[in-house]
Amino acid sequence: MVPASPFAPFRHRAFFWLWLGVVVASIGSWGQTVGAQWLFVNDPNAATIVPLVQTASTLPMMLLALPAGVLADAFDRRWMLVVIQGYFIAVSALLAVLTAAGRMPPALLLSFTFAVGAGQAMLSPTWQSLITELVPREEFAAATRLDMVSVNVSRAAGPAVAGFVIALWGVPPVFAVNVATGAVLLIILIAWRRPTSTLPHRERFVPALRSGSRYVRHEPVIRAILLRFASFIFPAGAVWALLPLIADRQLGLAASGYGILFSALGVGAVAAALGLGRLTQHLSSNQILAVAGIGFALAFAGVAVTSSIWVAVPLLVVCGFGWTATVATVISELQLFLPGWVRARAIAIYLMVFLGTQAIAAPIWGLVTQYAGLRTALLAAATLLVGSVLLGLVFRVPDSHGLDRSPLAYWDTPRLQVDPSTSSGPVVVSIQYEVTDQDRDAFLDAMRAMRRSRLRSGSSRWDLYRVGEDPHRYVEQFEVPSWEEHERQHQGRLTAEDQVIEDTAFAHVTGSPQTQHLLPATAVRWLNEQRE
């Protein structure tokens, strides 16, 4: 199969205009972040306040991304984006007015920044899940890369625009520019008519929230990837948190110079987004992560010891390349590994880890800078980046290209004598096995993988018992919150990997396993009464 052209998704009118609107709106959003940071760069407590701006903008993602991912599956995504964008415009307009009036103390600025971040937390999962509706399946990868290009173009252009606007007219007009750019996306969203046939089949909010969290909690591969990713983001995030101080205190630059430094990071990021495809033809994912981490560490250490903008700019380009190469590799591996039924919610958890780690790291690097100095903070971050690369020797990213993550309905349809309602629960599935003494140890080892399979597909509890009256009989029991949740296990949550796990365990069983579904007695009685 010939890969789709990198720009093939632009042939689809809806994708092109929405992508363009997102780029324009994101330029304003990045400019607003720069304006918020620069507003107090000369404050005596700038080392604390400036990093807190990043914390206030990213912390909402840690709190709201997963609920937002569930809502994106429950409501019309177009109207969700319209409401979110209207909220963005209202908050940004009020921020611009109060700043122009001189009524923007640090605490209020952080509150407004948090409010904007809350909107971004709702927008990101919604837009990410919408992309797959706008292009055919064979162009998903190209569309995802173009979305990454849009992020990095806006990250490069937004700070540069903000820097020049601040240099000419001050900070309040930067917030006004954000209002104008947000209005562009809002107009495009209102003009777009989303086909009604693409509206998603809704899953109830709370069960969907729990099942997404449960999958990530019980999948060791996802946990290892996220741990390794967080170990990189924590030190690497210092470049975003401390860049205003690098520009002002170390390099002695004005606002326009700060915009140039920010743009250098964006240029490196765009180069990585466009060139990563060729790099993956020669290096594995683990090798790319190692090269990106080492390159970032060496470049950041160089930034720590230089006082020349001409040296800092190319070093920051390397940092931007390393940042995006790492982010793109991790999100690509997650997309390949995750089954479709939980992909949006797991990606939302990834966003929580991504931005939540930055939110935690930013004030810590601010405090290190305040008490130990800027150069010490930068060198410490570079050292931790080397540690992250070493951690990758233990927590390796698996090669997921050959995995089949499509749903596989291989369980037999339950033959029940009662008809439970979808909300009946909890439901306990009990399976009896006959196992010989020779197969006992191999069976118990295989059931460890079975536990993981049951829990990540929706079960809330799993146990394995040995029958006291018959030492060759074992009983597996797993509890599912409702009959609807168990039906989802049957219909679309299992993959070929789960089938292999079951086949491996069943190979050590004598005869056929016997399955029973234990339903709440009160729910069954109520149904019988309704029939009478």
Short mmCIF file of C-alpha atoms in Angstrom, two decimals:
data_model
loop_
_atom_site.label_atom_id
_atom_site.label_comp_id
_atom_site.label_asym_id
_atom_site.label_seq_id
_atom_site.Cartn_x
_atom_site.Cartn_y
_atom_site.Cartn_z
CA MET A 1 0.00 0.00 0.00
CA VAL A 2 1.41 3.39 -1.05
CA PRO A 3 1.42 5.87 1.87
CA ALA A 4 -0.87 8.87 1.48
CA SER A 5 0.70 12.16 0.46
CA PRO A 6 1.62 14.32 3.47
CA PHE A 7 -0.84 16.94 2.21
CA ALA A 8 -3.57 14.59 0.94
CA PRO A 9 -6.02 15.48 3.76
CA PHE A 10 -6.14 19.07 2.45
CA ARG A 11 -8.18 17.77 -0.48
CA HIS A 12 -11.10 17.42 1.93
CA ARG A 13 -12.64 20.85 2.29
CA ALA A 14 -13.89 20.45 5.87
CA PHE A 15 -10.51 19.29 7.12
CA PHE A 16 -8.64 22.07 5.34
CA TRP A 17 -10.79 24.90 6.69
CA LEU A 18 -11.00 23.52 10.21
CA TRP A 19 -7.25 22.86 10.24
CA LEU A 20 -6.63 26.44 9.08
CA GLY A 21 -9.01 27.79 11.73
CA VAL A 22 -7.26 25.80 14.44
CA VAL A 23 -3.88 27.16 13.29
CA VAL A 24 -5.12 30.76 13.41
CA ALA A 25 -6.79 30.33 16.79
CA SER A 26 -3.74 28.56 18.22
CA ILE A 27 -1.48 31.42 17.14
CA GLY A 28 -3.60 33.72 19.28
CA SER A 29 -3.58 31.27 22.19
CA TRP A 30 0.20 30.93 22.18
CA GLY A 31 0.51 34.70 21.91
CA GLN A 32 -1.72 35.08 24.95
CA THR A 33 0.51 32.72 26.95
CA VAL A 34 3.55 34.82 26.05
CA GLY A 35 1.71 38.02 26.97
CA ALA A 36 0.68 36.58 30.32
CA GLN A 37 4.25 35.54 31.11
CA TRP A 38 5.78 38.83 29.95
CA LEU A 39 3.29 40.92 31.93
CA PHE A 40 5.18 40.20 35.16
CA VAL A 41 8.67 39.40 33.88
CA ASN A 42 10.06 42.45 35.72
CA ASP A 43 8.22 41.71 38.95
CA PRO A 44 10.51 41.02 41.97
CA ASN A 45 8.84 37.59 42.24
CA ALA A 46 9.06 36.85 38.50
CA ALA A 47 10.96 33.59 39.04
CA THR A 48 7.86 32.25 40.79
CA ILE A 49 5.07 34.04 38.89
CA VAL A 50 6.27 33.37 35.33
CA PRO A 51 6.44 29.55 35.66
CA LEU A 52 3.05 29.59 37.45
CA VAL A 53 1.49 31.02 34.27
CA GLN A 54 2.38 27.76 32.52
CA THR A 55 1.08 25.77 35.46
CA ALA A 56 -2.23 27.63 35.43
CA SER A 57 -2.62 27.03 31.69
CA THR A 58 -1.78 23.31 31.76
CA LEU A 59 -3.18 22.14 35.11
CA PRO A 60 -6.80 22.08 33.81
CA MET A 61 -5.76 19.46 31.26
CA MET A 62 -4.69 17.21 34.11
CA LEU A 63 -8.11 17.65 35.72
CA LEU A 64 -10.51 17.79 32.77
CA ALA A 65 -9.02 15.91 29.80
CA LEU A 66 -10.60 12.54 30.62
CA PRO A 67 -14.12 13.94 31.24
CA ALA A 68 -13.70 15.94 28.03
CA GLY A 69 -12.83 12.78 26.12
CA VAL A 70 -16.00 11.12 27.38
CA LEU A 71 -18.13 14.17 26.51
CA ALA A 72 -16.65 14.24 23.01
CA ASP A 73 -18.14 10.77 22.50
CA ALA A 74 -21.50 11.72 24.04
CA PHE A 75 -22.37 15.01 22.30
CA ASP A 76 -22.18 16.61 18.87
CA ARG A 77 -18.49 17.53 18.56
CA ARG A 78 -19.15 20.47 16.26
CA TRP A 79 -21.42 22.15 18.77
CA MET A 80 -19.02 21.34 21.57
CA LEU A 81 -16.30 23.19 19.67
CA VAL A 82 -18.65 26.11 18.98
CA VAL A 83 -19.49 26.48 22.67
CA ILE A 84 -15.86 26.09 23.73
CA GLN A 85 -14.66 28.67 21.21
CA GLY A 86 -17.34 31.14 22.31
CA TYR A 87 -16.16 30.65 25.88
CA PHE A 88 -12.55 31.28 24.78
CA ILE A 89 -13.50 34.56 23.11
CA ALA A 90 -15.46 35.82 26.13
CA VAL A 91 -12.67 35.06 28.60
CA SER A 92 -9.96 36.55 26.37
CA ALA A 93 -11.97 39.73 25.75
CA LEU A 94 -12.48 40.27 29.48
CA LEU A 95 -8.77 39.61 30.08
CA ALA A 96 -7.82 42.23 27.48
CA VAL A 97 -10.17 44.86 28.93
CA LEU A 98 -9.04 44.39 32.54
CA THR A 99 -5.35 44.38 31.56
CA ALA A 100 -5.76 47.59 29.54
CA ALA A 101 -7.49 49.16 32.54
CA GLY A 102 -4.55 48.26 34.80
CA ARG A 103 -6.65 45.87 36.92
CA MET A 104 -4.71 42.66 36.46
CA PRO A 105 -2.75 41.63 39.59
CA PRO A 106 -0.83 38.34 39.47
CA ALA A 107 -3.54 36.33 41.25
CA LEU A 108 -6.24 37.46 38.81
CA LEU A 109 -3.97 36.82 35.82
CA LEU A 110 -3.37 33.26 37.02
CA SER A 111 -7.14 32.81 37.48
CA PHE A 112 -7.82 33.94 33.92
CA THR A 113 -5.03 31.73 32.62
CA PHE A 114 -6.57 28.77 34.45
CA ALA A 115 -9.96 29.59 32.89
CA VAL A 116 -8.43 29.61 29.41
CA GLY A 117 -6.66 26.32 30.17
CA ALA A 118 -9.98 24.76 31.17
CA GLY A 119 -11.34 25.57 27.73
CA GLN A 120 -8.25 24.12 26.10
CA ALA A 121 -8.68 20.93 28.13
CA MET A 122 -12.18 20.55 26.68
CA LEU A 123 -11.10 21.46 23.14
CA SER A 124 -8.08 19.19 22.64
CA PRO A 125 -9.72 15.73 22.98
CA THR A 126 -12.74 16.94 21.00
CA TRP A 127 -10.65 18.16 18.07
CA GLN A 128 -8.39 15.09 18.13
CA SER A 129 -11.37 12.73 17.97
CA LEU A 130 -12.99 14.81 15.20
CA ILE A 131 -10.03 14.47 12.82
CA THR A 132 -10.90 10.85 12.00
CA GLU A 133 -14.33 11.96 10.74
CA LEU A 134 -12.89 14.46 8.28
CA VAL A 135 -10.61 12.20 6.22
CA PRO A 136 -10.73 8.54 5.07
CA ARG A 137 -8.94 5.91 7.10
CA GLU A 138 -5.93 5.67 4.77
CA GLU A 139 -5.19 9.35 5.44
CA PHE A 140 -5.43 9.25 9.25
CA ALA A 141 -1.64 9.25 9.70
CA ALA A 142 -1.12 12.14 7.29
CA ALA A 143 -3.89 14.13 8.99
CA THR A 144 -2.36 13.51 12.40
CA ARG A 145 1.04 14.74 11.20
CA LEU A 146 -0.56 17.85 9.70
CA ASP A 147 -2.23 18.49 13.04
CA MET A 148 1.19 18.29 14.69
CA VAL A 149 2.52 20.73 12.10
CA SER A 150 -0.33 23.12 12.99
CA VAL A 151 0.58 22.91 16.67
CA ASN A 152 4.20 23.73 16.01
CA VAL A 153 3.55 26.41 13.40
CA SER A 154 1.30 28.19 15.87
CA ARG A 155 3.84 27.63 18.65
CA ALA A 156 6.48 29.29 16.47
CA ALA A 157 4.34 32.09 15.03
CA GLY A 158 2.29 32.95 18.13
CA PRO A 159 5.18 33.98 20.40
CA ALA A 160 6.88 35.84 17.54
CA VAL A 161 3.71 37.84 16.82
CA ALA A 162 3.21 38.46 20.53
CA GLY A 163 6.79 39.62 20.97
CA PHE A 164 6.50 42.26 18.25
CA VAL A 165 3.06 43.38 19.44
CA ILE A 166 4.34 43.76 23.00
CA ALA A 167 7.38 45.68 21.79
CA LEU A 168 5.19 48.14 19.85
CA TRP A 169 1.98 48.48 21.88
CA GLY A 170 2.32 46.49 25.13
CA VAL A 171 0.60 43.37 26.49
CA PRO A 172 -3.17 44.20 26.31
CA PRO A 173 -3.29 44.19 22.46
CA VAL A 174 -1.88 40.65 22.52
CA PHE A 175 -5.00 39.52 24.37
CA ALA A 176 -7.15 41.41 21.85
CA VAL A 177 -5.41 39.59 19.00
CA ASN A 178 -6.38 36.30 20.66
CA VAL A 179 -10.03 37.38 20.58
CA ALA A 180 -9.78 38.07 16.83
CA THR A 181 -8.04 34.80 15.99
CA GLY A 182 -10.53 32.84 18.08
CA ALA A 183 -13.37 34.44 16.15
CA VAL A 184 -11.92 33.07 12.90
CA LEU A 185 -12.28 29.48 14.11
CA LEU A 186 -15.74 30.18 15.51
CA ILE A 187 -16.95 31.47 12.12
CA ILE A 188 -15.57 28.38 10.36
CA LEU A 189 -17.26 26.07 12.87
CA ILE A 190 -20.61 27.81 12.48
CA ALA A 191 -20.34 27.63 8.67
CA TRP A 192 -19.48 23.91 8.70
CA ARG A 193 -22.36 21.45 8.57
CA ARG A 194 -21.36 18.19 10.18
CA PRO A 195 -23.10 15.17 8.56
CA THR A 196 -25.65 13.74 10.99
CA SER A 197 -24.68 10.19 10.02
CA THR A 198 -21.30 10.60 11.73
CA LEU A 199 -22.75 11.32 15.18
CA PRO A 200 -21.24 8.81 17.65
CA HIS A 201 -23.07 6.05 19.48
CA ARG A 202 -23.17 7.30 23.04
CA GLU A 203 -21.90 5.46 26.07
CA ARG A 204 -23.04 6.55 29.50
CA PHE A 205 -20.71 9.12 31.03
CA VAL A 206 -19.71 7.55 34.35
CA PRO A 207 -19.19 3.97 33.06
CA ALA A 208 -17.20 5.33 30.12
CA LEU A 209 -15.07 7.40 32.48
CA ARG A 210 -14.36 4.41 34.68
CA SER A 211 -13.67 1.95 31.88
CA GLY A 212 -11.13 4.28 30.26
CA SER A 213 -9.27 4.76 33.52
CA ARG A 214 -9.43 1.05 34.26
CA TYR A 215 -7.88 0.12 30.93
CA VAL A 216 -4.84 2.35 31.44
CA ARG A 217 -4.45 1.22 35.06
CA HIS A 218 -4.34 -2.47 34.11
CA GLU A 219 -2.27 -2.26 30.91
CA PRO A 220 1.45 -2.38 31.87
CA VAL A 221 2.60 -1.36 28.38
CA ILE A 222 0.66 1.90 28.56
CA ARG A 223 1.86 2.55 32.09
CA ALA A 224 5.50 2.02 31.04
CA ILE A 225 5.16 4.34 28.03
CA LEU A 226 3.56 7.08 30.12
CA LEU A 227 6.17 6.72 32.87
CA ARG A 228 9.00 7.05 30.39
CA PHE A 229 7.26 9.99 28.74
CA ALA A 230 6.75 11.80 32.05
CA SER A 231 10.43 11.27 32.92
CA PHE A 232 11.29 13.23 29.76
CA ILE A 233 8.64 15.95 30.06
CA PHE A 234 9.52 16.86 33.66
CA PRO A 235 13.05 18.12 32.89
CA ALA A 236 12.42 19.11 29.25
CA GLY A 237 9.46 21.26 30.31
CA ALA A 238 11.94 23.63 31.95
CA VAL A 239 12.65 25.10 28.52
CA TRP A 240 9.07 26.41 28.26
CA ALA A 241 8.81 27.46 31.91
CA LEU A 242 12.12 29.31 32.07
CA LEU A 243 12.43 30.68 28.55
CA PRO A 244 11.27 34.21 29.55
CA LEU A 245 13.97 34.29 32.23
CA ILE A 246 16.58 32.96 29.79
CA ALA A 247 15.69 35.78 27.40
CA ASP A 248 15.57 38.53 30.01
CA ARG A 249 18.21 37.65 32.59
CA GLN A 250 20.75 35.52 30.74
CA LEU A 251 20.64 36.96 27.22
CA GLY A 252 19.39 40.47 28.05
CA LEU A 253 16.71 40.46 25.34
CA ALA A 254 13.54 42.53 24.98
CA ALA A 255 10.11 41.10 24.16
CA SER A 256 10.91 40.74 20.46
CA GLY A 257 14.05 38.75 21.33
CA TYR A 258 11.98 36.45 23.53
CA GLY A 259 9.70 35.86 20.55
CA ILE A 260 12.73 34.87 18.47
CA LEU A 261 13.80 32.30 21.06
CA PHE A 262 10.29 30.89 21.24
CA SER A 263 10.18 30.75 17.45
CA ALA A 264 13.48 28.83 17.39
CA LEU A 265 11.84 26.11 19.45
CA GLY A 266 8.92 26.11 17.04
CA VAL A 267 11.19 25.84 13.99
CA GLY A 268 12.88 22.77 15.47
CA ALA A 269 9.49 21.29 16.28
CA VAL A 270 8.17 21.80 12.73
CA ALA A 271 11.36 20.26 11.32
CA ALA A 272 10.79 17.19 13.50
CA ALA A 273 7.12 16.90 12.51
CA LEU A 274 7.98 17.01 8.79
CA GLY A 275 11.14 14.91 8.93
CA LEU A 276 10.26 12.24 11.46
CA GLY A 277 8.78 9.98 8.79
CA ARG A 278 12.17 9.55 7.11
CA LEU A 279 13.90 9.08 10.45
CA THR A 280 11.62 6.16 11.37
CA GLN A 281 12.81 4.32 8.25
CA HIS A 282 16.29 4.00 9.78
CA LEU A 283 15.78 4.08 13.57
CA SER A 284 13.46 2.24 15.95
CA SER A 285 11.16 4.12 18.28
CA ASN A 286 13.47 3.48 21.23
CA GLN A 287 16.46 4.76 19.28
CA ILE A 288 14.60 7.92 18.26
CA LEU A 289 13.63 8.58 21.87
CA ALA A 290 17.24 8.08 22.99
CA VAL A 291 18.69 10.35 20.30
CA ALA A 292 16.05 13.02 20.96
CA GLY A 293 16.70 12.90 24.72
CA ILE A 294 20.49 13.11 24.44
CA GLY A 295 20.28 15.87 21.83
CA PHE A 296 17.91 17.88 24.00
CA ALA A 297 20.12 17.42 27.07
CA LEU A 298 23.31 18.55 25.31
CA ALA A 299 21.62 21.52 23.64
CA PHE A 300 19.95 22.64 26.89
CA ALA A 301 23.25 22.41 28.73
CA GLY A 302 24.70 24.63 26.01
CA VAL A 303 21.91 27.16 26.52
CA ALA A 304 22.78 27.20 30.23
CA VAL A 305 26.34 28.38 29.62
CA THR A 306 25.93 30.79 26.70
CA SER A 307 25.18 34.52 26.79
CA SER A 308 24.89 34.92 23.01
CA ILE A 309 21.56 34.84 21.20
CA TRP A 310 23.36 33.56 18.08
CA VAL A 311 24.46 30.47 19.99
CA ALA A 312 21.18 30.05 21.89
CA VAL A 313 18.95 30.10 18.79
CA PRO A 314 20.40 27.00 17.04
CA LEU A 315 20.59 25.18 20.38
CA LEU A 316 16.91 25.90 20.97
CA VAL A 317 16.14 24.60 17.47
CA VAL A 318 17.73 21.30 18.58
CA CYS A 319 15.63 21.37 21.76
CA GLY A 320 12.47 21.94 19.72
CA PHE A 321 13.37 19.05 17.44
CA GLY A 322 14.01 16.74 20.41
CA TRP A 323 10.77 17.78 22.11
CA THR A 324 8.55 17.09 19.09
CA ALA A 325 10.41 13.93 18.06
CA THR A 326 9.71 12.52 21.53
CA VAL A 327 6.07 13.64 21.66
CA ALA A 328 5.34 12.42 18.14
CA THR A 329 6.97 9.03 18.73
CA VAL A 330 5.10 8.44 21.98
CA ILE A 331 1.68 9.44 20.60
CA SER A 332 2.25 7.34 17.46
CA GLU A 333 3.10 4.25 19.51
CA LEU A 334 0.09 4.80 21.72
CA GLN A 335 -2.19 5.12 18.69
CA LEU A 336 -0.82 1.87 17.29
CA PHE A 337 -1.10 -0.05 20.55
CA LEU A 338 -4.50 1.14 21.79
CA PRO A 339 -7.67 -0.69 20.70
CA GLY A 340 -10.28 1.54 19.10
CA TRP A 341 -12.92 1.31 21.84
CA VAL A 342 -10.72 3.07 24.40
CA ARG A 343 -8.38 5.12 22.19
CA ALA A 344 -9.94 8.56 22.79
CA ARG A 345 -10.07 8.13 26.57
CA ALA A 346 -6.54 6.74 26.79
CA ILE A 347 -5.26 9.62 24.65
CA ALA A 348 -7.02 11.97 27.06
CA ILE A 349 -5.09 10.34 29.92
CA TYR A 350 -1.92 10.80 27.88
CA LEU A 351 -2.76 14.51 27.60
CA MET A 352 -3.28 14.62 31.36
CA VAL A 353 0.16 13.12 31.92
CA PHE A 354 1.71 15.38 29.27
CA LEU A 355 0.39 18.71 30.47
CA GLY A 356 -0.02 17.69 34.09
CA THR A 357 3.67 16.88 34.32
CA GLN A 358 4.47 20.31 32.85
CA ALA A 359 2.11 21.93 35.34
CA ILE A 360 3.89 20.26 38.25
CA ALA A 361 7.38 20.82 36.85
CA ALA A 362 7.02 24.54 36.05
CA PRO A 363 6.78 25.86 39.64
CA ILE A 364 9.48 23.43 40.78
CA TRP A 365 11.89 24.80 38.18
CA GLY A 366 10.84 28.28 39.20
CA LEU A 367 11.74 27.60 42.83
CA VAL A 368 15.06 26.00 41.83
CA THR A 369 15.83 29.13 39.80
CA GLN A 370 14.85 31.45 42.63
CA TYR A 371 16.99 29.72 45.25
CA ALA A 372 19.85 28.19 43.21
CA GLY A 373 20.05 30.39 40.15
CA LEU A 374 19.00 30.10 36.51
CA ARG A 375 22.15 28.36 35.27
CA THR A 376 21.94 25.73 38.01
CA ALA A 377 18.31 25.02 37.12
CA LEU A 378 19.11 24.58 33.42
CA LEU A 379 22.05 22.26 34.09
CA ALA A 380 19.97 20.22 36.55
CA ALA A 381 17.27 19.80 33.90
CA ALA A 382 19.87 18.67 31.35
CA THR A 383 21.21 16.09 33.84
CA LEU A 384 17.72 14.70 34.48
CA LEU A 385 17.21 14.38 30.72
CA VAL A 386 20.21 12.06 30.58
CA GLY A 387 18.61 10.10 33.42
CA SER A 388 15.42 9.83 31.36
CA VAL A 389 17.37 8.27 28.50
CA LEU A 390 18.90 5.74 30.90
CA LEU A 391 15.42 4.96 32.26
CA GLY A 392 14.45 4.08 28.70
CA LEU A 393 16.83 1.12 28.87
CA VAL A 394 14.41 -0.43 31.39
CA PHE A 395 11.02 0.90 30.20
CA ARG A 396 11.27 0.24 26.49
CA VAL A 397 8.58 1.18 24.00
CA PRO A 398 7.29 -2.01 22.29
CA ASP A 399 7.14 -2.38 18.54
CA SER A 400 3.39 -2.16 17.90
CA HIS A 401 3.37 -2.01 14.10
CA GLY A 402 2.45 -5.68 13.71
CA LEU A 403 -0.28 -5.73 16.35
CA ASP A 404 -3.90 -6.29 15.34
CA ARG A 405 -5.95 -4.02 17.61
CA SER A 406 -9.26 -4.40 15.77
CA PRO A 407 -12.19 -5.72 17.86
CA LEU A 408 -12.72 -9.47 17.84
CA ALA A 409 -16.01 -10.93 19.10
CA TYR A 410 -15.00 -14.51 19.91
CA TRP A 411 -16.99 -15.10 23.12
CA ASP A 412 -20.12 -17.23 22.83
CA THR A 413 -23.45 -15.45 23.25
CA PRO A 414 -24.74 -16.03 26.82
CA ARG A 415 -27.76 -18.37 26.96
CA LEU A 416 -29.75 -16.92 29.82
CA GLN A 417 -33.14 -17.93 31.14
CA VAL A 418 -33.77 -14.43 32.44
CA ASP A 419 -33.53 -11.17 30.53
CA PRO A 420 -31.51 -8.62 32.55
CA SER A 421 -31.83 -4.93 31.84
CA THR A 422 -28.74 -3.15 30.56
CA SER A 423 -28.40 -1.33 33.89
CA SER A 424 -28.53 -4.51 35.98
CA GLY A 425 -25.40 -4.90 38.01
CA PRO A 426 -22.97 -5.71 39.24
CA VAL A 427 -22.71 -8.88 37.16
CA VAL A 428 -20.33 -11.66 38.19
CA VAL A 429 -19.07 -14.05 35.50
CA SER A 430 -18.01 -17.37 37.01
CA ILE A 431 -15.96 -19.87 34.97
CA GLN A 432 -14.99 -23.34 36.22
CA TYR A 433 -11.86 -25.13 35.01
CA GLU A 434 -10.60 -28.68 35.46
CA VAL A 435 -6.80 -28.67 35.72
CA THR A 436 -4.47 -31.64 36.31
CA ASP A 437 -1.58 -31.49 38.74
CA GLN A 438 0.88 -31.53 35.82
CA ASP A 439 -0.71 -28.44 34.23
CA ARG A 440 -1.34 -26.54 37.46
CA ASP A 441 1.75 -24.30 37.47
CA ALA A 442 1.48 -23.44 33.76
CA PHE A 443 -2.24 -22.73 34.19
CA LEU A 444 -1.65 -20.38 37.12
CA ASP A 445 1.03 -18.51 35.17
CA ALA A 446 -1.32 -18.12 32.20
CA MET A 447 -4.09 -16.82 34.45
CA ARG A 448 -1.94 -13.85 35.44
CA ALA A 449 -2.26 -12.58 31.88
CA MET A 450 -5.95 -13.51 31.95
CA ARG A 451 -6.44 -11.22 34.96
CA ARG A 452 -4.96 -8.31 33.02
CA SER A 453 -7.16 -9.07 30.01
CA ARG A 454 -10.37 -9.15 32.06
CA LEU A 455 -9.62 -5.98 34.01
CA ARG A 456 -8.54 -3.84 31.07
CA SER A 457 -11.63 -4.81 29.04
CA GLY A 458 -14.06 -3.55 31.66
CA SER A 459 -14.08 -5.80 34.73
CA SER A 460 -13.85 -4.06 38.09
CA ARG A 461 -12.70 -7.10 40.10
CA TRP A 462 -11.02 -10.43 39.32
CA ASP A 463 -10.33 -13.47 41.50
CA LEU A 464 -9.20 -17.06 41.00
CA TYR A 465 -10.24 -19.74 43.51
CA ARG A 466 -9.41 -23.39 44.07
CA VAL A 467 -12.34 -25.58 45.14
CA GLY A 468 -11.65 -27.19 48.52
CA GLU A 469 -13.79 -30.24 47.82
CA ASP A 470 -12.14 -30.88 44.41
CA PRO A 471 -8.41 -29.96 44.21
CA HIS A 472 -8.44 -30.20 40.41
CA ARG A 473 -11.20 -27.59 40.00
CA TYR A 474 -10.54 -23.85 39.80
CA VAL A 475 -13.09 -21.07 39.61
CA GLU A 476 -12.39 -17.76 37.91
CA GLN A 477 -14.73 -14.90 38.80
CA PHE A 478 -14.70 -11.39 37.42
CA GLU A 479 -17.16 -8.66 38.24
CA VAL A 480 -18.52 -6.17 35.71
CA PRO A 481 -20.38 -3.02 36.85
CA SER A 482 -23.46 -3.70 34.69
CA TRP A 483 -24.90 -6.05 32.09
CA GLU A 484 -24.42 -3.32 29.48
CA GLU A 485 -20.71 -3.23 30.32
CA HIS A 486 -20.48 -7.01 29.94
CA GLU A 487 -22.23 -6.84 26.57
CA ARG A 488 -19.60 -4.33 25.47
CA GLN A 489 -16.95 -6.89 26.42
CA HIS A 490 -18.68 -9.38 24.14
CA GLN A 491 -19.21 -7.01 21.23
CA GLY A 492 -16.16 -4.82 20.81
CA ARG A 493 -13.58 -4.66 23.60
CA LEU A 494 -11.61 -7.85 22.98
CA THR A 495 -8.74 -8.17 20.50
CA ALA A 496 -6.61 -10.92 19.02
CA GLU A 497 -4.19 -10.51 21.93
CA ASP A 498 -6.98 -11.32 24.40
CA GLN A 499 -7.88 -14.42 22.40
CA VAL A 500 -4.27 -15.61 22.50
CA ILE A 501 -4.25 -15.13 26.28
CA GLU A 502 -7.41 -17.23 26.65
CA ASP A 503 -6.17 -19.94 24.28
CA THR A 504 -2.90 -20.18 26.24
CA ALA A 505 -4.76 -20.64 29.52
CA PHE A 506 -7.32 -23.05 28.07
CA ALA A 507 -4.54 -25.25 26.66
CA HIS A 508 -3.86 -26.37 30.23
CA VAL A 509 -7.52 -27.13 31.00
CA THR A 510 -9.15 -30.56 30.83
CA GLY A 511 -12.48 -30.46 29.01
CA SER A 512 -14.43 -27.28 28.31
CA PRO A 513 -14.70 -24.42 30.82
CA GLN A 514 -18.17 -23.98 32.30
CA THR A 515 -19.47 -20.41 32.43
CA GLN A 516 -22.23 -18.91 34.58
CA HIS A 517 -23.49 -15.34 34.77
CA LEU A 518 -24.51 -14.29 38.28
CA LEU A 519 -27.06 -11.46 38.23
CA PRO A 520 -28.37 -9.38 41.14
CA ALA A 521 -31.29 -11.28 42.66
CA THR A 522 -33.34 -8.12 43.21
CA ALA A 523 -33.04 -7.09 39.56
CA VAL A 524 -34.14 -10.54 38.38
CA ARG A 525 -37.13 -10.53 40.77
CA TRP A 526 -38.17 -7.07 39.55
CA LEU A 527 -38.07 -8.24 35.93
CA ASN A 528 -40.15 -11.30 36.72
CA GLU A 529 -42.73 -9.13 38.48
CA GLN A 530 -42.90 -6.83 35.46
CA ARG A 531 -43.62 -9.82 33.20
CA GLU A 532 -46.43 -11.03 35.44
#
